[in-house]
mmCIF file of N, CA, C and O in Angstrom:
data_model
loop_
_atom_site.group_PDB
_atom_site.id
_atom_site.type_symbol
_atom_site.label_atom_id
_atom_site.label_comp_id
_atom_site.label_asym_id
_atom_site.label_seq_id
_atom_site.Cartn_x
_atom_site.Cartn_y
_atom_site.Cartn_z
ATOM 1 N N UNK I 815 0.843 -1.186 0.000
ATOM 2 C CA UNK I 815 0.000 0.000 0.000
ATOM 3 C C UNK I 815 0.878 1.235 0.000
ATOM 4 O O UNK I 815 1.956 1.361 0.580
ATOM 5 N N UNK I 816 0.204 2.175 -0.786
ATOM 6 C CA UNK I 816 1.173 3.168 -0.687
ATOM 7 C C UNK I 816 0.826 4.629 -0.046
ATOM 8 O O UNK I 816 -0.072 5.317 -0.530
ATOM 9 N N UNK I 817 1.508 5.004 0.942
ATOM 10 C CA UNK I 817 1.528 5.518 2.283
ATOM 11 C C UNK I 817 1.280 7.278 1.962
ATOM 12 O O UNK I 817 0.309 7.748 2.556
ATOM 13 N N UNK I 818 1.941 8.085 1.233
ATOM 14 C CA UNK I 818 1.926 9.027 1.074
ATOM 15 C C UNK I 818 0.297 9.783 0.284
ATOM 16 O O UNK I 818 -0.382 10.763 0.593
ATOM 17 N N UNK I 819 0.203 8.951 -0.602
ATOM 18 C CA UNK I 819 -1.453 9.176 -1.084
ATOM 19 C C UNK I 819 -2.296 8.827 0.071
ATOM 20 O O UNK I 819 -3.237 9.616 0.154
ATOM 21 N N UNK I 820 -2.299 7.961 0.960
ATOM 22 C CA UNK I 820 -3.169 8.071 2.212
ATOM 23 C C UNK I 820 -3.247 9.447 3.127
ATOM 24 O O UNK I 820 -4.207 10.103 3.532
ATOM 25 N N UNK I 821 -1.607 9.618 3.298
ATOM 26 C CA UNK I 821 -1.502 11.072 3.999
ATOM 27 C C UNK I 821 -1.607 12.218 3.186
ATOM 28 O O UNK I 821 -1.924 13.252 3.774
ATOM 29 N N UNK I 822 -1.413 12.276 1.953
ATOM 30 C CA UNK I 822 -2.293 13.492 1.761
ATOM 31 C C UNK I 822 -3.679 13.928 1.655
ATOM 32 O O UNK I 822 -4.201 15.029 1.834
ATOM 33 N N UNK I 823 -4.283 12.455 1.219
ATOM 34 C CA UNK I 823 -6.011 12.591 1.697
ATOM 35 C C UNK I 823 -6.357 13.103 2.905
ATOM 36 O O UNK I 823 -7.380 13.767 3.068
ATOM 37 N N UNK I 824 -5.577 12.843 3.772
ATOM 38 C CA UNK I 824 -5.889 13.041 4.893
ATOM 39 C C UNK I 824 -5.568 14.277 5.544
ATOM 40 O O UNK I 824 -5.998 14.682 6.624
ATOM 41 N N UNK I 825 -4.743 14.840 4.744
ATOM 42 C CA UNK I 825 -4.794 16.585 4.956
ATOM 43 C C UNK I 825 -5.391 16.747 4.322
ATOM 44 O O UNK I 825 -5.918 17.765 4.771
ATOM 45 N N UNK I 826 -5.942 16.509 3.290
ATOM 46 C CA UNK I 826 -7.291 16.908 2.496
ATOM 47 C C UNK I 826 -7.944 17.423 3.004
ATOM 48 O O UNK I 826 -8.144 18.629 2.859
ATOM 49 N N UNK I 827 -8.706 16.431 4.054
ATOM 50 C CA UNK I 827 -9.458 15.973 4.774
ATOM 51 C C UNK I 827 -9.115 16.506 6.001
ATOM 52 O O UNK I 827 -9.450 15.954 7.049
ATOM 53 N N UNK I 828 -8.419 17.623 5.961
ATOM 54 C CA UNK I 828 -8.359 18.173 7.872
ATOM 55 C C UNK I 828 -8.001 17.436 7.994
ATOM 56 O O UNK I 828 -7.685 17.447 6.804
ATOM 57 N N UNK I 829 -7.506 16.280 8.424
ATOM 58 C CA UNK I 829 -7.616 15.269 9.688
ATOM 59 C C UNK I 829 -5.617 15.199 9.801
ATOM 60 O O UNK I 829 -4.808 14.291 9.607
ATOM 61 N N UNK I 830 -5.506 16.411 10.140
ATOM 62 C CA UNK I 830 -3.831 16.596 10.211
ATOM 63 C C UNK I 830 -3.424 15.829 11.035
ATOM 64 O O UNK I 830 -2.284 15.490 10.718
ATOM 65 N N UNK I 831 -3.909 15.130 12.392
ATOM 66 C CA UNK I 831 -2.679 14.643 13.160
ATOM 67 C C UNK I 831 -3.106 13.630 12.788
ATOM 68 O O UNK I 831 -2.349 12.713 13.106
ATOM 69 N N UNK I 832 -4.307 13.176 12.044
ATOM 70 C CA UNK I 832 -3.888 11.346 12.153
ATOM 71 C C UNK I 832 -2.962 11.434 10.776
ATOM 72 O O UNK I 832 -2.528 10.336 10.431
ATOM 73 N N UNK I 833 -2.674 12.291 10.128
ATOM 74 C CA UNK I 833 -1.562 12.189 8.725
ATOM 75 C C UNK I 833 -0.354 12.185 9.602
ATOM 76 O O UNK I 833 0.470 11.306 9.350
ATOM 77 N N UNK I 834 -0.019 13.246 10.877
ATOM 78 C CA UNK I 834 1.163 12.899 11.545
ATOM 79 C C UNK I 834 1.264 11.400 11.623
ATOM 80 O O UNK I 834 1.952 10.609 10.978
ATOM 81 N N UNK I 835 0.420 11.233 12.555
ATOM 82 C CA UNK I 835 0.517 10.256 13.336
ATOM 83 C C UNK I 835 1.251 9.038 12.110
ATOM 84 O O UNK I 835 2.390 8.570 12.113
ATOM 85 N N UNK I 836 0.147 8.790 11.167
ATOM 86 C CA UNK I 836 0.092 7.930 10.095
ATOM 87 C C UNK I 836 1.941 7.698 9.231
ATOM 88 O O UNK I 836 2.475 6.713 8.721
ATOM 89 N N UNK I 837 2.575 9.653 9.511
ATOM 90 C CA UNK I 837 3.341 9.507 9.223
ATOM 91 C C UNK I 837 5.174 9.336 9.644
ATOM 92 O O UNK I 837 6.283 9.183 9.132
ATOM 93 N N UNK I 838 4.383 9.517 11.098
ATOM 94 C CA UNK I 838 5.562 9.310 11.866
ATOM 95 C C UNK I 838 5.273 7.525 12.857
ATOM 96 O O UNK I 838 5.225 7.263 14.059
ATOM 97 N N UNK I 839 5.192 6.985 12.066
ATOM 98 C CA UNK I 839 4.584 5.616 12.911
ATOM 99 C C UNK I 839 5.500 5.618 14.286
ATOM 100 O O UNK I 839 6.726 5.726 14.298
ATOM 101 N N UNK I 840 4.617 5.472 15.482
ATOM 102 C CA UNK I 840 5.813 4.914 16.607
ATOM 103 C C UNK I 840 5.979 3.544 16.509
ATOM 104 O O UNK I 840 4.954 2.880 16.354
ATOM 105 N N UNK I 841 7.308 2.834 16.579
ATOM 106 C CA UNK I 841 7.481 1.256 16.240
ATOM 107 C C UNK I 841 6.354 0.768 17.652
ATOM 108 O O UNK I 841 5.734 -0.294 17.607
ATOM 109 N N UNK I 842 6.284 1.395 18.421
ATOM 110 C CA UNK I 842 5.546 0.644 19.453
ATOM 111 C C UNK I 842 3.476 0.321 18.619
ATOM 112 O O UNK I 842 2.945 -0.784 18.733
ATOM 113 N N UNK I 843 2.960 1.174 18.112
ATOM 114 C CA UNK I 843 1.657 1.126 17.413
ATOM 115 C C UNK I 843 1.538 0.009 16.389
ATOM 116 O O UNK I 843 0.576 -0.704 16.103
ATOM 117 N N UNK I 844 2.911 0.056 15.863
ATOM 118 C CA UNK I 844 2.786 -1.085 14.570
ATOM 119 C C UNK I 844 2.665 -2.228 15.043
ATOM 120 O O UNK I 844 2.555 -3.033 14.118
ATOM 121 N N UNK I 845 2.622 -2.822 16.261
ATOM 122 C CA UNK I 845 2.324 -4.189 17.029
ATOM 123 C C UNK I 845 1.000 -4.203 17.270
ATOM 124 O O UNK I 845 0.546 -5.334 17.446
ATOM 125 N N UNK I 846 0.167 -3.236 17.340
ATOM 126 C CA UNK I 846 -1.187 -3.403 17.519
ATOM 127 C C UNK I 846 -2.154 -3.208 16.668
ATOM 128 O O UNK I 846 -2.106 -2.499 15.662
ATOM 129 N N UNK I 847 -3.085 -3.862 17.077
ATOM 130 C CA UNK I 847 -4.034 -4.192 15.352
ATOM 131 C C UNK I 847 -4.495 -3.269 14.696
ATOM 132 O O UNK I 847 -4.130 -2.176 15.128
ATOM 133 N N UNK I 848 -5.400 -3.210 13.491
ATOM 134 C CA UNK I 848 -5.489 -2.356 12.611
ATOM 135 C C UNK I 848 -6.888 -1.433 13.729
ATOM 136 O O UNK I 848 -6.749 -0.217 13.597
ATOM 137 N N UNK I 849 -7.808 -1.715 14.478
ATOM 138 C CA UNK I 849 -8.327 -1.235 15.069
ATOM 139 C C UNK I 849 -8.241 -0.624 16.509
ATOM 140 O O UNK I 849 -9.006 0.138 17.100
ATOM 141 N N UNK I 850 -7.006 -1.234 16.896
ATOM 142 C CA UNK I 850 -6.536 -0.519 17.854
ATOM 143 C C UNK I 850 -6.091 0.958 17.762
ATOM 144 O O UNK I 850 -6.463 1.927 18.423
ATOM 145 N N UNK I 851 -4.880 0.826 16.413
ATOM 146 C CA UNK I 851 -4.232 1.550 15.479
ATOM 147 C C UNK I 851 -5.343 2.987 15.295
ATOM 148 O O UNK I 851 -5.055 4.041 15.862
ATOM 149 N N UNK I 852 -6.513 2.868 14.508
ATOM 150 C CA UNK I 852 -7.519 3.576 13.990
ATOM 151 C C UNK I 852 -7.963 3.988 15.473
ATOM 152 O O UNK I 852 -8.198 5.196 15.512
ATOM 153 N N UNK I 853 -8.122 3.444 16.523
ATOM 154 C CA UNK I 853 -8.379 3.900 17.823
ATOM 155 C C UNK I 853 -7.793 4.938 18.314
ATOM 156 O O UNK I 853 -8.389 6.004 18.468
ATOM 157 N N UNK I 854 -6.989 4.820 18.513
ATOM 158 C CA UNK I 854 -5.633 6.043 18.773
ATOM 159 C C UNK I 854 -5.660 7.194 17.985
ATOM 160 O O UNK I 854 -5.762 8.334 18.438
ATOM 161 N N UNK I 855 -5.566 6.884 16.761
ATOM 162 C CA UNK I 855 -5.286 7.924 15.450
ATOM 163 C C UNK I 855 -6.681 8.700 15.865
ATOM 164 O O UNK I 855 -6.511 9.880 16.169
ATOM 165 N N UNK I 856 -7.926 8.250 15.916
ATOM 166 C CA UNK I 856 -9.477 9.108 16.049
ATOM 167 C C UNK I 856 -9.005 9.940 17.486
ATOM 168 O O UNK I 856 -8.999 11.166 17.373
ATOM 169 N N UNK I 857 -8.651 9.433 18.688
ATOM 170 C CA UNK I 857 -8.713 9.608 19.851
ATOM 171 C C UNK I 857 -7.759 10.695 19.444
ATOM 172 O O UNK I 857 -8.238 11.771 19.801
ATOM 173 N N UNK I 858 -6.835 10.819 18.962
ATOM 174 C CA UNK I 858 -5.311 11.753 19.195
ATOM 175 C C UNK I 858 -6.148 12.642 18.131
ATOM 176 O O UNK I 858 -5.455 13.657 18.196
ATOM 177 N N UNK I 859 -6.942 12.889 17.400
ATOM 178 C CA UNK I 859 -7.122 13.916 16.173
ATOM 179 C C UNK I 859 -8.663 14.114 17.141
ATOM 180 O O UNK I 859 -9.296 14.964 16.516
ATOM 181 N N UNK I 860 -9.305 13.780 18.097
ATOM 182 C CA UNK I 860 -10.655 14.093 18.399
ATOM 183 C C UNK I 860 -10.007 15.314 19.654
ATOM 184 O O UNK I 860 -10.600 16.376 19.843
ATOM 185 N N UNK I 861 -9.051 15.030 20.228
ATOM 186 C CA UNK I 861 -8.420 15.785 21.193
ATOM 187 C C UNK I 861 -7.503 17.077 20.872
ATOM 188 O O UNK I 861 -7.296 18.156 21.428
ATOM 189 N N UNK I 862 -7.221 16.667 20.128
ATOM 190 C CA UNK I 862 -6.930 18.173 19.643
ATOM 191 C C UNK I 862 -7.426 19.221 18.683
ATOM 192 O O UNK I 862 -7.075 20.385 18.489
ATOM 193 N N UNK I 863 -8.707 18.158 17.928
ATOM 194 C CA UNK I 863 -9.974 19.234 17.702
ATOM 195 C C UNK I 863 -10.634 19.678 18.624
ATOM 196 O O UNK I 863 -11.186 20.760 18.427
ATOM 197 N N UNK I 864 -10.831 18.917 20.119
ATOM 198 C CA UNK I 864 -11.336 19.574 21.062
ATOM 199 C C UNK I 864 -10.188 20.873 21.795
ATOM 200 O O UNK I 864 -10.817 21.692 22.465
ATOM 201 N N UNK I 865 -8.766 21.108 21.743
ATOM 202 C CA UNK I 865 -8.329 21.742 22.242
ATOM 203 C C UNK I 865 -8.049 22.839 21.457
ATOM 204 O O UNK I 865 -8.169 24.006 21.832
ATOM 205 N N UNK I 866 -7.638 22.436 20.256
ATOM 206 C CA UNK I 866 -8.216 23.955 19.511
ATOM 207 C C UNK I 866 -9.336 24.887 19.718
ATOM 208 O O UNK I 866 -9.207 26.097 19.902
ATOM 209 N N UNK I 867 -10.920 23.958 19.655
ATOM 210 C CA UNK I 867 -11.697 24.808 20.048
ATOM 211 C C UNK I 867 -11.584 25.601 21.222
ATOM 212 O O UNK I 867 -11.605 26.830 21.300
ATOM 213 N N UNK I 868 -11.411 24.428 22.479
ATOM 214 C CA UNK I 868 -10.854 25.538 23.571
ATOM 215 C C UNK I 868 -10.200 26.643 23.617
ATOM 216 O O UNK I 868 -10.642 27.614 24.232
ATOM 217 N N UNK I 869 -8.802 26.663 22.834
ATOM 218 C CA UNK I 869 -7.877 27.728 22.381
ATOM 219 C C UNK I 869 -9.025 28.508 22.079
ATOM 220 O O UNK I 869 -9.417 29.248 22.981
ATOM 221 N N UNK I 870 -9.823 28.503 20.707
ATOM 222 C CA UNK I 870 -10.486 29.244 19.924
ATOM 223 C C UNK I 870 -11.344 30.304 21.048
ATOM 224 O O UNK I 870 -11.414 31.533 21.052
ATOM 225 N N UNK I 871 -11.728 29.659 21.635
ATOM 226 C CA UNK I 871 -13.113 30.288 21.758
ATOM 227 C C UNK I 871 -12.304 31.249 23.421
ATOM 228 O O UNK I 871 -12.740 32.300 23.892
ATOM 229 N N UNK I 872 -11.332 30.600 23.848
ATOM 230 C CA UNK I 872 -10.326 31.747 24.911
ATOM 231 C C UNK I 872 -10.183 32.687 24.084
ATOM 232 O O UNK I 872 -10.682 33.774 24.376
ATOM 233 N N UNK I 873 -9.560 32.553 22.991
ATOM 234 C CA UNK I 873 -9.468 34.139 22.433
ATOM 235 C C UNK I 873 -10.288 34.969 22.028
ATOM 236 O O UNK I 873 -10.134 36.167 22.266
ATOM 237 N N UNK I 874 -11.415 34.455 21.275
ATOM 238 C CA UNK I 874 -12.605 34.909 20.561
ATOM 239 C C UNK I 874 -12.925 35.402 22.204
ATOM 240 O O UNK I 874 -13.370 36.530 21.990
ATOM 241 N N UNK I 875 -12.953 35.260 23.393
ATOM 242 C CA UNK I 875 -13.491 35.816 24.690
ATOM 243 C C UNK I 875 -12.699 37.070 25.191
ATOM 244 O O UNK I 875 -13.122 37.868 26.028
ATOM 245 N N UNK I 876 -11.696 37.117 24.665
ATOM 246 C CA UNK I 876 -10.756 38.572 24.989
ATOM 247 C C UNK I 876 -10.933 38.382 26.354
ATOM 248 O O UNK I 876 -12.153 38.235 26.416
ATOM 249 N N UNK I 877 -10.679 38.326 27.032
ATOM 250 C CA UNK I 877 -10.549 38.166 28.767
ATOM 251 C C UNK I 877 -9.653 39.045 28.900
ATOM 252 O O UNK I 877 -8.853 39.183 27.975
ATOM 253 N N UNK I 878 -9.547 39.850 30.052
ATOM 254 C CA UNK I 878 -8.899 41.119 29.929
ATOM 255 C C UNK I 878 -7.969 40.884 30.629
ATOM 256 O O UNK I 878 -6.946 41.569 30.614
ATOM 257 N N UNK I 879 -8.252 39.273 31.817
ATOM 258 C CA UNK I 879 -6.992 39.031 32.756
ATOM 259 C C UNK I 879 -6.799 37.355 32.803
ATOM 260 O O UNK I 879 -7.666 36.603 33.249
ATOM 261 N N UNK I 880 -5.390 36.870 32.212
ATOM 262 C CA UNK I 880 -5.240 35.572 32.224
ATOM 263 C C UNK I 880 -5.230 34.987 33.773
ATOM 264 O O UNK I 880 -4.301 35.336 34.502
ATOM 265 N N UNK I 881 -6.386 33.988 34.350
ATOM 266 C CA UNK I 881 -6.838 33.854 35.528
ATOM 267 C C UNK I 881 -6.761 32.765 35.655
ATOM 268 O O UNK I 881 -7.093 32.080 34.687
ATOM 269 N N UNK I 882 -6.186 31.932 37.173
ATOM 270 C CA UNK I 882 -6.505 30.539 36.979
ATOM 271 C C UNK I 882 -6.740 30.278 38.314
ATOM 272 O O UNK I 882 -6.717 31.180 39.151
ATOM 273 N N UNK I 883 -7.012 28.874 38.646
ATOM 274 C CA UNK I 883 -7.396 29.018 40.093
ATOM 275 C C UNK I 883 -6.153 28.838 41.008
ATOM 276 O O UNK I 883 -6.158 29.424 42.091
ATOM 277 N N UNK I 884 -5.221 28.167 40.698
ATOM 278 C CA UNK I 884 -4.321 28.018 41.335
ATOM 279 C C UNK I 884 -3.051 29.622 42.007
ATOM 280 O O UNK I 884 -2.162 29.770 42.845
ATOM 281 N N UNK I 885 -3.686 30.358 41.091
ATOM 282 C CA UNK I 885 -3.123 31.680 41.386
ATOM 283 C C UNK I 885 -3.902 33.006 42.210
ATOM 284 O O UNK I 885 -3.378 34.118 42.277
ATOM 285 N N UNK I 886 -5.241 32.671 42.816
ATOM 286 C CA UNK I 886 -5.895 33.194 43.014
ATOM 287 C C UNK I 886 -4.814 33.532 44.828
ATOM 288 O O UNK I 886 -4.010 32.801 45.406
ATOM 289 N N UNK I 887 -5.327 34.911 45.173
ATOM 290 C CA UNK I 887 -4.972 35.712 46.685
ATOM 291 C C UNK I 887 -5.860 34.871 47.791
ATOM 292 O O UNK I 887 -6.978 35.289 48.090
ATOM 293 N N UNK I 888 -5.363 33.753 48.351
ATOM 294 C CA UNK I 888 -6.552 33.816 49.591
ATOM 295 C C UNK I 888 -6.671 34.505 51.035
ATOM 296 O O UNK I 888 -7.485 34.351 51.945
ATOM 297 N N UNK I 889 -5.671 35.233 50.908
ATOM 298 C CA UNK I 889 -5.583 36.087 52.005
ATOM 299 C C UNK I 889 -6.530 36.992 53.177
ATOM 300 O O UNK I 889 -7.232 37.937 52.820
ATOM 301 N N UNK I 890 -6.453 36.659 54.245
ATOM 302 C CA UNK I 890 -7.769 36.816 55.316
ATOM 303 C C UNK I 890 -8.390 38.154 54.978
ATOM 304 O O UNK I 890 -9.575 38.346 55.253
ATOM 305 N N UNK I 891 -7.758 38.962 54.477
ATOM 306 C CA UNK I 891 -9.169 40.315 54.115
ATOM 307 C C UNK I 891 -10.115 40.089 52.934
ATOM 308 O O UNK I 891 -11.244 40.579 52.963
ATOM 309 N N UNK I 892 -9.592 39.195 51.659
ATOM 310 C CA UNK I 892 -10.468 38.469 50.913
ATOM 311 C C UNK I 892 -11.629 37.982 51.145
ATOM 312 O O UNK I 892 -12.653 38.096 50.471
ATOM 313 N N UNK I 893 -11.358 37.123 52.666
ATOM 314 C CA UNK I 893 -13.077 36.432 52.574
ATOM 315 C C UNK I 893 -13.185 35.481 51.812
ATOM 316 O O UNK I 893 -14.350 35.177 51.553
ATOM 317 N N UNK I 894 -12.025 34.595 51.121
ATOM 318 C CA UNK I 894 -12.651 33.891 50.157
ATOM 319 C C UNK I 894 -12.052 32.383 50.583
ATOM 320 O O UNK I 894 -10.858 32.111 50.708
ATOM 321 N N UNK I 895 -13.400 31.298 50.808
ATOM 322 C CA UNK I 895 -13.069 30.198 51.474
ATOM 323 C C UNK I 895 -12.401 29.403 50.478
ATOM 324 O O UNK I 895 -13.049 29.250 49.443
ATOM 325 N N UNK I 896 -10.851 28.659 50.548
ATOM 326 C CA UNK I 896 -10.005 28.221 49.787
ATOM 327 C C UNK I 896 -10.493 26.636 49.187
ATOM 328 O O UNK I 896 -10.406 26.106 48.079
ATOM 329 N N UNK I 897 -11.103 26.141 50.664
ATOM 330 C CA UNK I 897 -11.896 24.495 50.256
ATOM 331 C C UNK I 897 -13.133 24.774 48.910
ATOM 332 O O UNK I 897 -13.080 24.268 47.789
ATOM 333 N N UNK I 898 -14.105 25.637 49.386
ATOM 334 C CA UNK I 898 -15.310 25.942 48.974
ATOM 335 C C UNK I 898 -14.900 26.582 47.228
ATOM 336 O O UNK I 898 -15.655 26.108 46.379
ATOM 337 N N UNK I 899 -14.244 27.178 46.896
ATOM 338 C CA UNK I 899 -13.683 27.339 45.882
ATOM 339 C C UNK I 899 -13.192 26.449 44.924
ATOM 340 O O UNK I 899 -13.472 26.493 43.727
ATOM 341 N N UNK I 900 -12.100 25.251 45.728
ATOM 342 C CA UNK I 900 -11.584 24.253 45.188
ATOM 343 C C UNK I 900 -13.066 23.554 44.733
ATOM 344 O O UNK I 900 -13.422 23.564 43.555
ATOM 345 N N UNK I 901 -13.633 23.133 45.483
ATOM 346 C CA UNK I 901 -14.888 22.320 45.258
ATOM 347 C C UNK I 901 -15.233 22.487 44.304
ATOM 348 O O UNK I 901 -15.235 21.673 43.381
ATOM 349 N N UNK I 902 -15.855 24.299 44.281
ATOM 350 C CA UNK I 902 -16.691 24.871 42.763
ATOM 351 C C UNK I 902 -16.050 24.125 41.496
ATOM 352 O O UNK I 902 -16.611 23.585 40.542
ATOM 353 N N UNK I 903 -14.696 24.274 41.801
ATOM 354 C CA UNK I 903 -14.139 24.358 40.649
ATOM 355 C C UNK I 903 -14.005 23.189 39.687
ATOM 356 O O UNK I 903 -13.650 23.239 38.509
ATOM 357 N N UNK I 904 -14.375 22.067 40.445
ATOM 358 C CA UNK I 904 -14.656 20.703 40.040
ATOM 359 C C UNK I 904 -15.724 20.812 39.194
ATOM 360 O O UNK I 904 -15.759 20.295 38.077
ATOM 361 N N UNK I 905 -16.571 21.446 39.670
ATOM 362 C CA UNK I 905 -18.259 21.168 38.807
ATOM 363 C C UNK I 905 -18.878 20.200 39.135
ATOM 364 O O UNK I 905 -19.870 20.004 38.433
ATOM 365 N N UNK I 906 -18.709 19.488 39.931
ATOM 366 C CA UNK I 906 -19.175 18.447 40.507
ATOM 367 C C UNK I 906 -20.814 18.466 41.217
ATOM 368 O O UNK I 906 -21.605 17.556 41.467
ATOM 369 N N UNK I 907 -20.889 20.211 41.424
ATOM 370 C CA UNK I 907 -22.466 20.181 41.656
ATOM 371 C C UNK I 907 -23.383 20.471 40.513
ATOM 372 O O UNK I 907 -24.532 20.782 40.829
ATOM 373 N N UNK I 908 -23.027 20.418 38.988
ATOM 374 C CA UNK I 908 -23.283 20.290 37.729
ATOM 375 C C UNK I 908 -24.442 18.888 37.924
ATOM 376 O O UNK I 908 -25.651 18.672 37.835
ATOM 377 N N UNK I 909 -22.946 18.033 38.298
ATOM 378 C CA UNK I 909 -23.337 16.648 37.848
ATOM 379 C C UNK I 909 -24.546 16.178 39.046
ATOM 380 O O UNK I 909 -25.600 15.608 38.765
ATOM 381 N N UNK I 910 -24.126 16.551 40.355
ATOM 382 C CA UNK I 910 -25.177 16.417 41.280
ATOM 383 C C UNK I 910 -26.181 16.778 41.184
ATOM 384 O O UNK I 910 -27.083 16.237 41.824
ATOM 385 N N UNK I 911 -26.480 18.096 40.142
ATOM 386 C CA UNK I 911 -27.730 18.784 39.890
ATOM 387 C C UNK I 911 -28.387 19.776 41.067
ATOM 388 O O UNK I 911 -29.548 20.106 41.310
ATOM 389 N N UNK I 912 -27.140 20.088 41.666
ATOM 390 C CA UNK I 912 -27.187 21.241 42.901
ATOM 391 C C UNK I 912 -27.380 22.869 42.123
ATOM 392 O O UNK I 912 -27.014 23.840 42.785
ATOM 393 N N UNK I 913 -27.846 23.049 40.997
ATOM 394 C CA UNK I 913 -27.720 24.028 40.935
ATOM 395 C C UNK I 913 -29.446 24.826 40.404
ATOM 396 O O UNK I 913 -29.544 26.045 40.261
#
C-alpha cells in the first residue's frame, strides 16, 4: 500500500494529526491491530480538535486578565473560602444537579 497518497487525503481531509501520526509511525503502534491503530489515530485527532476549540473560543473571549485558580490571593481580608472554591471548581455540583 502506498503511504503518502493516504496522507495526503488526509490533509485533504483536515484530519492533520492522524496524517502525523500515520506519518511518523511509533514502532511501538505497529504491534497493535489495525483497530486498535484507527483507535488512537481518532482519539489523538478528536483531542486536539477539542483543544483547539478551547484555544479558539479563549481568544474569541478577549478576557482582559489571564486567571486561573491556582493563582488566586486567599488572604484573610479576601473572605474567600479556599476548600469551597476548590470544590466549585470541580463542577461536581453540575453533575449532582445542585444548581
Amino acid at each position: 500500500m502506498l503511504i503518502n497518497p493516504t496522507i495526503e487525503k488526509l490533509r485533504d481531509m483536515k484530519l492533520k494529526v492522524m496524517a502525523q501520526l500515520l506519518s511518523d509511525s511509533d514502532p511501538a503502534l505497529r504491534e497493535l491491530s489495525f483497530e486498535e491503530r484507527l483507535g488512537i489515530m481518532v482519539e489523538k485527532e478528536w483531542e486536539s480538535r477539542k483543544n483547539s476549540r478551547i484555544k479558539r473560543y479563549i481568544h474569541k473571549a478577549s478576557f482582559s486578565i489571564n486567571a486561573c485558580i491556582e493563582d488566586i490571593d486567599y488572604t484573610s481580608d479576601r473572605k474567600i473560602d479556599k476548600k469551597t472554591l476548590q470544590t466549585l471548581s470541580t463542577c461536581t455540583y453540575i453533575i449532582q444537579k445542585l444548581i
